[in-house]
Amino acid sequence: MDPIMNSFSREQMEYIVELFNPCMDDYLYVFDLQKDCYKISKHATERFLLPGDNFDDAAKAHHTFVYSEDQSRLDDEFRRIMSGEIVFHNMHYRWLDRAGKPVWINCRGRVLNDADGKPHFLVGCINEIGQKQKADNVSGLLGESSLSAYVEQFEDGLPDGFFLRIGIDDFRDINGDFGMEYGDYILKSTADCIAENIKPSQRLYRILADEFMVVDFSGGDMEAATELYKNIRKSLDTFIEENGYKSVFTISAGAVDTAKTSGTYENIMKLSEYALNTAKDQGKNRCYIYMQEDYDVFLRKKQITRQLHHAVNHGFEGFETYYQPIVDTKTRRLVGAEALMRFSMPERCEDGETKKEAVCVGEDGHDADEKVHWERISPVEFIPLLEETGLIIPAGKWMLHQAISTCSRWQKYIPDFRININLSYVQVMKSRVLTEILTALRLYGLEPSAVGIELTESGYLDSNTHFKKLWDGLKKNGVLVILDDFGTGYSNLHCLGDLRPNYIKIDRSFTLKALNNQYEHDLMTQIITMTHKLGLTLCVEGIETESEFKKISELDPDYIQGFLFGRPQPAEEFYENLIGPAVAAAHLTA
């Protein structure tokens, strides 16, 4: 018999587990292998999906809280223990937490034999190997789990004060340039600079690789948080100078007022992370004070972005193509349209659910369906998000096919009808957009000259190989190249001379100036004259009234686009309001 067995019975070992339970974060256990019963520290039941702290049929019960992918390995380990093949158990695998999510643990234990030399008990300890540290040995500070414990003790609401989340700007570069050891030195020095500036009533924690949190529950306000940030920066500047400017770096910070936020730890961490990231996004080396209005804008962007992802992955649900007419200045005849992307998403209730209403569909009025409310999103909101996420590539491809197929269909009624399509800089740089354009032209049987690709001047002045390849490829294949928003960027003559577009479009902002200022009017006159001398075509955008049209048409532009001749509208409405009447008028004059 193992000598330890002479000293302790099962009941005594279980008593020891109970005795030491309040003294340990880890979990002690006793597994009676012969009676198949299991005893573990009581606080383990608060963390893991255990049937209790003392349960029978233990080997089988493990299948209810051990992660499925690890069960076969554990079963094999039990087999080896029971056969006497191993006397020490040391295994990394996963248990399920109370939410059913897998958590990595290290389970160690010693096998104790009975008088006959057969395995009787497995006694040992379990600890989480992925658990957040309570303290950090590099900075000498307490860690995030300690911060969490400190905050969560205030169940009735946080005291007045602030959280100041501080991050080292571009810390990855420091590690990359000087190595991890020097990076640790910078972390420790930063922690020291912060610590020497905080008050005795304030607490400091290291929460992430290069981030720290100062907690003030003594009534400090945003002015005090900002002043603290400035003082820390001064201390760091002194350190950098004394260190011989070996590494020059800055810090950013986000301040959150406890009086203006709910006191849950998760919410504080979320808002402080947002505040710090906002400081970095605004240029770094600064402190941003959390504002609910800004956060609401941030959340709306996230909501729209999520819906854009959903739409792209579900047949472009919510996307539409609208068309705005382009007319010949002299005849006012419809000659084409600009295709414009539009997007709508389901409205949300306050609880985040989609807003719906019941709609009767049966003749008796009893059968009902649910109608989803859709919110139209401004292109000013969703186009930049499409570009930031790269979703402009699939959405732009969808748009190309919509516009080119529609133009092909309308040419049956107006043979020389043309369509203009806008391209994003992201499409040019990160997709094979020239191939996509030519493929769509072949697919729908449209002549290249019926399509104009609009490129915004300010986004394309710095030519590169991607842009030059597209520009040359479009011209080589007969697709019209249009320089959009002419007059809003810089070095316009450079654009006309080097890029040689087929025609240019004068932006509405420039048009308004020409309508209301004689100098600007004379300038537009010279631009139109110069454009025609270069053999280019010109379209003026933004004409909304007959008086505006009369004044601009005297300058002899080739085309006009504006609300006077029609607002952007879906294909069906465009056909009904513009294509149909244009065809009827042509028949009358024939």
Coordinates of C-alpha atoms in Angstrom, one line a residue:
M1 CA 0.0 0.0 0.0
D2 CA 1.1 3.5 -0.8
P3 CA 2.4 5.0 2.5
I4 CA 0.2 8.1 2.0
M5 CA -2.8 5.8 2.1
N6 CA -1.9 4.9 5.7
S7 CA -2.3 8.5 6.7
F8 CA -5.5 9.7 4.9
S9 CA -8.9 8.1 4.2
R10 CA -11.1 9.3 1.3
E11 CA -13.2 11.3 3.8
Q12 CA -10.1 13.0 5.2
M13 CA -8.8 13.9 1.7
E14 CA -12.2 15.4 0.8
Y15 CA -12.1 17.4 4.0
I16 CA -8.7 18.8 3.0
V17 CA -10.2 19.8 -0.3
E18 CA -13.0 21.7 1.5
L19 CA -10.5 23.1 4.0
F20 CA -8.2 24.7 1.4
N21 CA -11.0 25.7 -1.0
P22 CA -11.1 29.4 0.2
C23 CA -7.4 29.7 0.1
M24 CA -6.8 28.9 -3.6
D25 CA -7.8 30.2 -7.0
D26 CA -7.0 26.8 -8.5
Y27 CA -9.1 23.7 -7.9
L28 CA -8.2 20.7 -5.8
Y29 CA -9.8 17.3 -6.5
V30 CA -10.0 13.7 -5.3
F31 CA -11.1 11.0 -7.8
D32 CA -12.1 7.7 -6.2
L33 CA -11.3 5.5 -9.1
Q34 CA -12.7 2.3 -7.6
K35 CA -16.1 3.8 -6.6
D36 CA -16.1 6.2 -9.6
C37 CA -16.9 9.3 -7.5
Y38 CA -15.4 12.7 -7.7
K39 CA -14.8 15.6 -5.3
I40 CA -13.6 19.1 -6.4
S41 CA -13.2 22.5 -4.8
K42 CA -16.6 24.1 -4.6
H43 CA -15.8 27.3 -6.4
A44 CA -15.1 25.2 -9.6
T45 CA -18.9 24.9 -10.0
E46 CA -19.1 28.7 -10.4
R47 CA -16.7 28.5 -13.3
F48 CA -17.3 25.2 -15.1
L49 CA -20.3 23.2 -16.3
L50 CA -19.9 20.6 -13.6
P51 CA -22.9 18.6 -12.2
G52 CA -21.7 19.6 -8.7
D53 CA -18.7 19.6 -6.4
N54 CA -19.3 16.0 -5.5
F55 CA -20.7 13.5 -8.0
D56 CA -20.9 9.8 -8.8
D57 CA -20.5 7.9 -12.1
A58 CA -17.6 10.3 -12.6
A59 CA -15.9 8.9 -15.7
K60 CA -19.1 9.2 -17.7
A61 CA -20.0 12.5 -16.1
H62 CA -16.8 14.0 -17.5
H63 CA -18.3 13.7 -20.9
T64 CA -20.8 16.5 -19.9
F65 CA -18.2 19.1 -19.2
V66 CA -15.1 18.1 -21.2
Y67 CA -14.9 19.7 -24.6
S68 CA -15.9 17.1 -27.2
E69 CA -12.7 17.2 -29.2
D70 CA -10.7 16.3 -26.1
Q71 CA -12.9 13.5 -24.7
S72 CA -11.2 10.6 -26.6
R73 CA -7.7 11.7 -25.3
L74 CA -9.1 11.9 -21.7
D75 CA -10.7 8.5 -22.0
D76 CA -7.4 7.0 -23.1
E77 CA -5.7 8.7 -20.2
F78 CA -8.3 7.2 -17.7
R79 CA -7.6 3.8 -19.3
R80 CA -3.9 4.1 -18.7
I81 CA -4.4 5.3 -15.1
M82 CA -6.8 2.4 -14.3
S83 CA -4.4 -0.2 -15.9
G84 CA -1.5 1.1 -13.7
E85 CA 0.4 2.2 -16.8
I86 CA 1.0 5.7 -15.4
V87 CA 1.1 6.9 -11.8
F88 CA 1.2 10.6 -12.5
H89 CA -1.4 12.5 -14.5
N90 CA -0.4 15.7 -16.3
M91 CA -2.7 16.7 -19.2
H92 CA -3.7 19.9 -21.0
Y93 CA -7.2 19.8 -22.4
R94 CA -10.5 21.8 -22.3
W95 CA -13.5 22.0 -19.9
L96 CA -16.7 23.8 -20.7
D97 CA -17.4 27.0 -18.8
R98 CA -20.9 27.9 -17.5
A99 CA -21.7 29.4 -20.9
G100 CA -20.7 26.2 -22.7
K101 CA -17.4 27.7 -24.1
P102 CA -14.2 25.6 -24.0
V103 CA -11.5 26.7 -21.5
W104 CA -8.0 25.3 -21.5
I105 CA -6.9 23.7 -18.2
N106 CA -3.9 21.8 -16.9
C107 CA -5.0 18.8 -14.8
R108 CA -2.3 17.2 -12.7
G109 CA -2.7 14.4 -10.2
R110 CA -1.0 11.5 -8.4
V111 CA -2.3 8.0 -8.4
L112 CA -2.6 6.4 -4.9
N113 CA -2.8 2.6 -4.8
D114 CA -4.7 0.4 -2.4
A115 CA -3.2 -2.4 -0.3
D116 CA -3.3 -4.7 -3.3
G117 CA -1.3 -2.3 -5.4
K118 CA -4.3 -1.3 -7.5
P119 CA -5.1 2.3 -8.4
H120 CA -7.6 3.7 -5.8
F121 CA -7.4 7.5 -5.8
L122 CA -6.3 10.2 -8.2
V123 CA -5.5 13.3 -6.1
G124 CA -4.4 16.6 -7.7
C125 CA -5.0 20.2 -8.8
I126 CA -6.6 21.9 -11.9
N127 CA -5.6 25.3 -13.1
E128 CA -6.6 27.4 -16.1
I129 CA -3.6 27.9 -18.4
G130 CA -5.3 30.6 -20.4
Q131 CA -6.5 32.6 -17.5
K132 CA -5.6 36.3 -17.4
Q133 CA -2.8 37.1 -15.0
K134 CA -3.6 39.0 -11.8
A135 CA -0.3 40.8 -11.9
D136 CA 2.4 41.6 -14.4
N137 CA 6.0 41.0 -13.6
V138 CA 7.4 43.3 -16.4
S139 CA 5.7 46.5 -15.2
G140 CA 5.4 45.4 -11.6
L141 CA 1.6 46.3 -11.7
L142 CA -1.6 44.4 -11.1
G143 CA -3.2 43.0 -14.2
E144 CA -6.7 43.0 -15.8
S145 CA -8.2 40.4 -13.6
S146 CA -7.4 42.4 -10.6
L147 CA -8.9 45.5 -12.2
S148 CA -12.0 43.5 -12.9
A149 CA -12.3 42.3 -9.3
Y150 CA -11.8 45.9 -8.1
V151 CA -14.5 47.4 -10.4
E152 CA -17.1 44.6 -9.9
Q153 CA -17.2 45.1 -6.1
F154 CA -19.2 48.3 -6.6
E155 CA -22.5 46.5 -7.3
D156 CA -24.6 49.6 -6.6
G157 CA -22.8 51.8 -9.1
L158 CA -19.3 53.2 -9.5
P159 CA -18.2 56.2 -7.4
D160 CA -17.6 59.5 -9.2
G161 CA -14.3 59.7 -11.0
F162 CA -12.8 58.5 -14.2
F163 CA -11.0 55.7 -16.1
L164 CA -7.9 56.8 -18.1
R165 CA -6.8 54.2 -20.6
I166 CA -3.3 54.8 -21.8
G167 CA -1.5 53.2 -24.7
I168 CA 2.0 53.5 -26.1
D169 CA 1.8 54.6 -29.8
D170 CA 3.4 52.3 -32.3
F171 CA 4.8 50.0 -29.6
R172 CA 5.2 47.2 -32.2
D173 CA 7.9 49.4 -33.9
I174 CA 9.9 49.6 -30.6
N175 CA 9.9 45.8 -30.3
G176 CA 10.8 45.5 -34.0
D177 CA 13.6 48.0 -33.9
F178 CA 15.2 47.2 -30.6
G179 CA 13.9 43.7 -29.5
M180 CA 11.6 42.4 -26.9
E181 CA 14.0 43.0 -24.0
Y182 CA 14.2 46.7 -24.7
G183 CA 10.4 46.8 -25.3
D184 CA 10.0 45.4 -21.7
Y185 CA 12.3 48.2 -20.5
I186 CA 10.1 50.8 -22.2
L187 CA 6.9 49.2 -20.7
K188 CA 8.5 49.3 -17.2
S189 CA 9.7 52.9 -17.7
T190 CA 6.2 54.0 -18.9
A191 CA 4.6 52.3 -15.9
D192 CA 7.0 54.2 -13.6
C193 CA 6.2 57.5 -15.3
I194 CA 2.5 56.9 -14.9
A195 CA 2.9 55.8 -11.3
E196 CA 4.9 58.8 -10.2
N197 CA 2.1 61.1 -11.4
I198 CA -1.0 59.4 -9.9
K199 CA -2.4 60.2 -6.5
P200 CA -2.5 57.8 -3.5
S201 CA -6.3 57.5 -4.1
Q202 CA -5.8 56.4 -7.7
R203 CA -4.9 52.9 -8.9
L204 CA -2.8 51.8 -11.8
Y205 CA -3.1 48.5 -13.8
R206 CA -1.5 47.0 -16.8
I207 CA -4.3 45.6 -18.9
L208 CA -2.8 44.7 -22.3
A209 CA 0.5 44.4 -24.0
D210 CA 1.1 48.2 -24.2
E211 CA -1.9 49.5 -22.4
F212 CA -2.4 50.7 -18.8
M213 CA -5.5 51.8 -16.9
V214 CA -5.7 54.5 -14.2
V215 CA -8.8 54.3 -12.0
D216 CA -9.9 57.3 -10.1
F217 CA -12.8 56.8 -7.7
S218 CA -12.1 59.9 -5.6
G219 CA -14.3 62.3 -7.6
G220 CA -11.8 63.3 -10.3
D221 CA -13.3 65.0 -13.4
M222 CA -12.3 65.1 -17.1
E223 CA -10.2 68.2 -16.5
A224 CA -8.2 66.2 -13.9
A225 CA -7.9 63.2 -16.3
T226 CA -6.6 65.5 -19.0
E227 CA -4.1 67.1 -16.6
L228 CA -2.9 63.7 -15.5
Y229 CA -2.3 62.7 -19.1
K230 CA -0.3 65.9 -19.7
N231 CA 1.8 65.3 -16.6
I232 CA 2.6 61.7 -17.7
R233 CA 3.6 62.9 -21.1
K234 CA 6.0 65.4 -19.5
S235 CA 7.6 62.6 -17.4
L236 CA 8.0 60.4 -20.5
D237 CA 9.6 63.3 -22.4
T238 CA 12.1 63.6 -19.6
F239 CA 12.7 59.9 -19.6
I240 CA 13.3 59.9 -23.4
E241 CA 15.8 62.7 -23.1
E242 CA 17.6 61.0 -20.3
N243 CA 17.7 57.8 -22.3
G244 CA 19.6 59.6 -25.0
Y245 CA 16.6 59.6 -27.4
K246 CA 17.4 56.0 -28.2
S247 CA 13.6 55.5 -28.8
V248 CA 11.4 58.5 -29.2
F249 CA 7.7 57.6 -28.7
T250 CA 4.4 59.0 -27.6
I251 CA 1.3 57.9 -25.7
S252 CA -2.4 58.3 -26.4
A253 CA -5.2 58.1 -23.9
G254 CA -9.0 57.8 -23.6
A255 CA -10.8 59.2 -20.6
V256 CA -14.2 57.9 -19.5
D257 CA -16.3 59.7 -16.9
T258 CA -17.8 57.2 -14.4
A259 CA -20.9 59.5 -13.9
K260 CA -21.8 59.1 -17.6
T261 CA -21.5 55.4 -18.1
S262 CA -23.1 52.3 -16.6
G263 CA -20.8 50.6 -14.1
T264 CA -20.4 47.1 -15.6
Y265 CA -16.8 46.1 -16.1
E266 CA -17.5 44.9 -19.6
N267 CA -19.0 48.3 -20.5
I268 CA -16.2 50.3 -19.0
M269 CA -13.6 48.3 -20.9
K270 CA -15.6 48.7 -24.2
L271 CA -15.9 52.4 -23.8
S272 CA -12.4 53.0 -22.7
E273 CA -11.1 50.9 -25.6
Y274 CA -13.2 53.0 -28.0
A275 CA -11.9 56.2 -26.4
L276 CA -8.2 55.2 -26.7
N277 CA -8.7 54.0 -30.3
T278 CA -10.4 57.3 -31.1
A279 CA -7.4 59.2 -29.7
K280 CA -5.1 57.1 -31.9
D281 CA -7.3 57.6 -35.0
Q282 CA -7.2 61.3 -34.5
G283 CA -3.5 61.4 -34.9
K284 CA -2.1 59.9 -31.7
N285 CA -0.2 61.7 -28.9
R286 CA -3.4 63.1 -27.5
C287 CA -6.1 62.4 -25.0
Y288 CA -9.7 61.9 -26.2
I289 CA -12.6 62.4 -23.7
Y290 CA -15.4 59.9 -24.3
M291 CA -18.5 61.5 -25.8
Q292 CA -21.8 59.6 -26.2
E293 CA -22.6 61.5 -29.4
D294 CA -19.3 60.3 -31.0
Y295 CA -19.9 56.8 -29.8
D296 CA -23.4 56.7 -31.3
V297 CA -21.9 57.6 -34.7
F298 CA -19.3 54.8 -34.2
L299 CA -22.0 52.3 -33.4
R300 CA -24.0 53.4 -36.4
K301 CA -21.0 52.8 -38.6
K302 CA -20.6 49.4 -37.1
Q303 CA -24.3 48.7 -37.7
I304 CA -24.2 49.8 -41.4
T305 CA -20.9 47.9 -41.9
R306 CA -22.5 44.7 -40.5
Q307 CA -25.5 45.2 -42.8
L308 CA -23.3 45.8 -45.8
H309 CA -21.5 42.5 -45.2
H310 CA -24.9 40.8 -44.8
A311 CA -26.2 42.3 -48.1
V312 CA -23.1 41.4 -50.1
N313 CA -23.4 37.8 -48.9
H314 CA -27.1 37.6 -49.5
G315 CA -27.5 38.5 -53.1
F316 CA -26.9 42.3 -52.6
E317 CA -30.1 42.6 -50.6
G318 CA -30.8 46.3 -50.0
F319 CA -28.6 47.5 -52.9
E320 CA -30.2 49.3 -55.8
T321 CA -29.0 51.1 -58.9
Y322 CA -30.5 54.5 -59.6
Y323 CA -30.2 56.5 -62.8
Q324 CA -30.0 60.2 -63.4
P325 CA -30.6 61.6 -66.9
I326 CA -28.0 63.3 -69.1
V327 CA -29.4 65.5 -71.9
D328 CA -28.0 67.2 -74.9
T329 CA -27.7 71.0 -74.2
K330 CA -28.9 72.2 -77.6
T331 CA -31.8 69.8 -78.2
R332 CA -32.6 68.8 -74.5
R333 CA -32.8 65.2 -75.9
L334 CA -32.1 62.3 -73.5
V335 CA -28.7 60.9 -74.5
G336 CA -27.7 58.8 -71.4
A337 CA -27.7 58.4 -67.7
E338 CA -25.3 58.2 -64.7
A339 CA -25.7 55.0 -62.7
L340 CA -25.6 55.7 -59.0
M341 CA -25.4 53.1 -56.1
R342 CA -28.1 53.3 -53.4
F343 CA -28.4 51.2 -50.3
S344 CA -31.1 50.6 -47.7
M345 CA -31.1 48.4 -44.5
P346 CA -33.8 47.2 -42.2
E347 CA -34.7 49.6 -39.4
R348 CA -33.9 48.5 -35.9
C349 CA -36.0 48.8 -32.7
E350 CA -34.4 50.0 -29.5
D351 CA -33.8 46.3 -28.5
G352 CA -31.9 45.8 -31.8
E353 CA -34.5 43.7 -33.4
T354 CA -35.7 44.4 -37.0
K355 CA -38.7 46.8 -37.0
K356 CA -41.7 45.1 -38.6
E357 CA -45.5 45.6 -38.8
A358 CA -48.3 43.2 -39.5
V359 CA -49.8 43.4 -43.0
C360 CA -53.1 41.7 -44.0
V361 CA -52.7 39.5 -47.0
G362 CA -55.9 37.4 -47.0
E363 CA -59.2 38.5 -48.4
D364 CA -60.9 37.9 -45.1
G365 CA -58.3 40.2 -43.4
H366 CA -57.3 37.5 -40.9
D367 CA -54.1 36.2 -42.6
A368 CA -51.2 38.5 -42.0
D369 CA -47.6 38.8 -43.0
E370 CA -44.8 40.9 -41.5
K371 CA -43.5 43.9 -43.4
V372 CA -39.9 45.0 -42.7
H373 CA -39.2 48.7 -42.5
W374 CA -36.2 49.8 -44.6
E375 CA -34.0 52.8 -43.9
R376 CA -32.4 54.6 -46.8
I377 CA -28.7 55.2 -46.1
S378 CA -27.0 58.2 -47.6
P379 CA -24.1 57.5 -50.1
V380 CA -22.0 59.8 -47.9
E381 CA -22.4 57.2 -45.1
F382 CA -22.2 53.9 -46.9
I383 CA -19.8 54.5 -49.8
P384 CA -16.8 55.3 -47.5
L385 CA -17.6 52.1 -45.4
L386 CA -17.7 50.0 -48.6
E387 CA -14.2 51.4 -49.5
E388 CA -12.8 50.9 -45.9
T389 CA -13.9 47.3 -45.8
G390 CA -13.1 46.4 -49.4
L391 CA -16.7 45.5 -50.0
I392 CA -16.7 48.1 -52.8
I393 CA -15.1 45.5 -54.9
P394 CA -18.0 43.0 -55.0
A395 CA -20.6 45.7 -54.7
G396 CA -18.9 47.6 -57.6
K397 CA -18.9 44.5 -59.8
W398 CA -22.6 44.0 -59.1
M399 CA -23.1 47.7 -60.0
L400 CA -21.3 47.3 -63.3
H401 CA -23.5 44.4 -64.4
Q402 CA -26.6 46.2 -63.3
A403 CA -25.8 49.4 -65.2
I404 CA -24.4 47.7 -68.4
S405 CA -27.3 45.3 -68.7
T406 CA -29.8 48.1 -68.2
C407 CA -28.1 50.2 -70.8
S408 CA -28.2 47.3 -73.3
R409 CA -31.9 46.9 -72.7
W410 CA -32.6 50.7 -73.1
Q411 CA -30.7 50.8 -76.4
K412 CA -33.6 49.0 -78.0
Y413 CA -35.6 52.2 -77.6
I414 CA -32.8 54.8 -77.8
P415 CA -30.0 53.2 -80.0
D416 CA -27.3 55.8 -79.0
F417 CA -28.1 55.7 -75.3
R418 CA -25.0 55.7 -73.0
I419 CA -24.3 54.9 -69.4
N420 CA -21.8 56.5 -67.0
I421 CA -20.4 54.4 -64.1
N422 CA -18.4 55.6 -61.2
L423 CA -15.3 53.7 -60.1
S424 CA -13.7 53.8 -56.6
Y425 CA -10.0 54.2 -56.1
V426 CA -10.1 50.9 -54.1
Q427 CA -11.6 49.1 -57.2
V428 CA -8.7 50.4 -59.3
M429 CA -6.0 49.4 -56.8
K430 CA -7.3 46.1 -55.5
S431 CA -9.3 44.4 -58.3
R432 CA -9.2 43.4 -61.9
V433 CA -11.8 46.0 -62.8
L434 CA -10.8 46.4 -66.4
T435 CA -11.4 42.8 -67.0
E436 CA -14.7 43.0 -65.2
I437 CA -15.8 45.9 -67.4
L438 CA -14.8 44.2 -70.7
T439 CA -16.4 40.9 -69.5
A440 CA -19.7 42.7 -68.8
L441 CA -19.7 44.4 -72.1
R442 CA -19.3 41.1 -73.9
L443 CA -21.9 39.4 -71.8
Y444 CA -24.6 42.0 -72.5
G445 CA -23.6 42.7 -76.1
L446 CA -22.9 46.4 -75.5
E447 CA -20.5 48.5 -77.5
P448 CA -17.6 49.9 -75.4
S449 CA -18.3 53.5 -76.6
A450 CA -21.7 53.3 -74.9
V451 CA -20.0 53.2 -71.5
G452 CA -18.3 56.0 -69.7
I453 CA -16.2 55.3 -66.6
E454 CA -16.2 58.3 -64.3
L455 CA -13.0 58.8 -62.2
T456 CA -12.8 61.6 -59.6
E457 CA -10.0 64.0 -60.3
S458 CA -8.8 64.4 -56.7
G459 CA -8.4 60.6 -56.2
Y460 CA -6.3 59.9 -59.3
L461 CA -3.8 62.7 -59.7
D462 CA -0.9 60.6 -58.3
S463 CA -0.7 58.1 -61.1
N464 CA 0.6 54.6 -60.5
T465 CA 0.9 51.4 -62.5
H466 CA -2.6 50.2 -61.5
F467 CA -4.2 53.5 -62.6
K468 CA -2.2 53.8 -65.8
K469 CA -3.0 50.3 -66.8
L470 CA -6.7 50.9 -66.3
W471 CA -6.6 54.3 -68.0
D472 CA -4.8 53.0 -71.0
G473 CA -6.8 49.8 -71.2
L474 CA -10.2 51.6 -71.2
K475 CA -9.0 53.9 -74.0
K476 CA -7.5 51.1 -76.0
N477 CA -10.8 49.1 -75.9
G478 CA -12.9 52.1 -76.8
V479 CA -14.5 52.7 -73.3
L480 CA -15.0 56.4 -72.6
V481 CA -12.9 57.9 -69.8
I482 CA -14.6 60.8 -67.9
L483 CA -12.9 63.1 -65.5
D484 CA -15.5 63.7 -62.8
D485 CA -15.8 66.7 -60.4
F486 CA -13.5 68.8 -62.5
G487 CA -12.6 72.0 -60.7
T488 CA -12.8 70.6 -57.2
G489 CA -9.3 69.2 -57.0
Y490 CA -5.9 70.7 -57.9
S491 CA -3.7 71.0 -61.0
N492 CA -6.6 70.7 -63.4
L493 CA -4.5 71.5 -66.5
H494 CA -2.1 68.7 -65.5
C495 CA -5.1 66.4 -65.6
L496 CA -6.2 67.5 -69.0
G497 CA -2.7 67.4 -70.5
D498 CA -1.4 64.1 -69.1
L499 CA -4.6 62.0 -68.7
R500 CA -6.4 63.2 -71.9
P501 CA -9.9 62.1 -70.9
N502 CA -12.7 61.8 -73.4
Y503 CA -14.7 64.3 -71.6
I504 CA -15.0 66.1 -68.3
K505 CA -17.8 66.9 -65.8
I506 CA -18.1 70.2 -64.0
D507 CA -19.1 69.7 -60.4
R508 CA -22.2 71.4 -59.0
S509 CA -20.2 73.4 -56.5
F510 CA -18.3 75.0 -59.4
T511 CA -21.6 75.5 -61.3
L512 CA -23.2 77.4 -58.4
K513 CA -20.2 79.7 -58.2
A514 CA -20.5 80.4 -61.9
L515 CA -24.2 81.2 -61.6
N516 CA -23.6 83.7 -58.8
N517 CA -20.3 85.3 -59.4
Q518 CA -19.1 87.0 -62.6
Y519 CA -15.5 86.1 -62.1
E520 CA -16.4 82.4 -61.7
H521 CA -18.8 82.7 -64.7
D522 CA -15.9 84.0 -66.8
L523 CA -13.7 81.2 -65.5
M524 CA -16.2 78.6 -66.5
T525 CA -16.5 80.2 -70.0
Q526 CA -12.8 79.9 -70.5
I527 CA -12.7 76.3 -69.3
I528 CA -15.5 75.3 -71.7
T529 CA -13.8 77.1 -74.6
M530 CA -10.4 75.4 -73.7
T531 CA -12.1 72.0 -73.4
H532 CA -13.6 72.3 -76.9
K533 CA -10.3 73.5 -78.4
L534 CA -8.7 70.3 -77.0
G535 CA -11.4 68.3 -78.8
L536 CA -13.0 67.1 -75.5
T537 CA -16.6 67.0 -74.5
L538 CA -18.0 68.7 -71.4
C539 CA -21.0 68.1 -69.1
V540 CA -22.2 70.6 -66.5
E541 CA -23.7 69.0 -63.4
G542 CA -26.2 70.5 -60.9
I543 CA -28.7 72.4 -63.1
E544 CA -32.0 72.6 -61.1
T545 CA -34.0 75.4 -62.6
E546 CA -34.9 76.8 -66.1
S547 CA -33.1 80.1 -65.3
E548 CA -29.9 78.1 -64.4
F549 CA -30.2 76.1 -67.6
K550 CA -30.6 79.3 -69.7
K551 CA -27.6 81.0 -68.2
I552 CA -25.3 77.9 -68.4
S553 CA -26.5 76.8 -71.9
E554 CA -25.3 80.2 -73.2
L555 CA -21.7 78.9 -72.4
D556 CA -22.3 76.1 -74.9
P557 CA -21.5 72.9 -72.8
D558 CA -22.2 69.7 -74.6
Y559 CA -24.4 68.0 -71.9
I560 CA -26.4 69.0 -68.9
Q561 CA -27.2 66.9 -65.8
G562 CA -29.3 68.0 -62.9
F563 CA -32.7 67.8 -61.1
L564 CA -34.2 70.0 -63.8
F565 CA -34.3 67.0 -66.1
G566 CA -34.7 64.3 -63.4
R567 CA -33.6 63.2 -60.0
P568 CA -31.8 59.8 -59.6
Q569 CA -34.5 57.1 -59.8
P570 CA -34.8 53.3 -60.1
A571 CA -34.7 51.7 -63.6
E572 CA -38.5 51.1 -63.7
E573 CA -39.3 54.8 -62.9
F574 CA -36.5 56.0 -65.3
Y575 CA -38.1 54.1 -68.1
E576 CA -41.6 55.2 -67.3
N577 CA -40.7 58.9 -66.8
L578 CA -37.9 59.4 -69.4
I579 CA -37.3 56.5 -71.8
G580 CA -41.0 56.1 -72.7
P581 CA -41.7 59.9 -73.2
A582 CA -38.4 60.2 -75.2
V583 CA -39.4 57.4 -77.6
A584 CA -42.9 58.8 -78.0
A585 CA -41.5 62.3 -78.8
A586 CA -39.2 60.8 -81.3
H587 CA -42.1 59.1 -83.1
L588 CA -44.0 62.4 -83.2
T589 CA -41.2 64.3 -84.9
A590 CA -40.2 61.4 -87.2

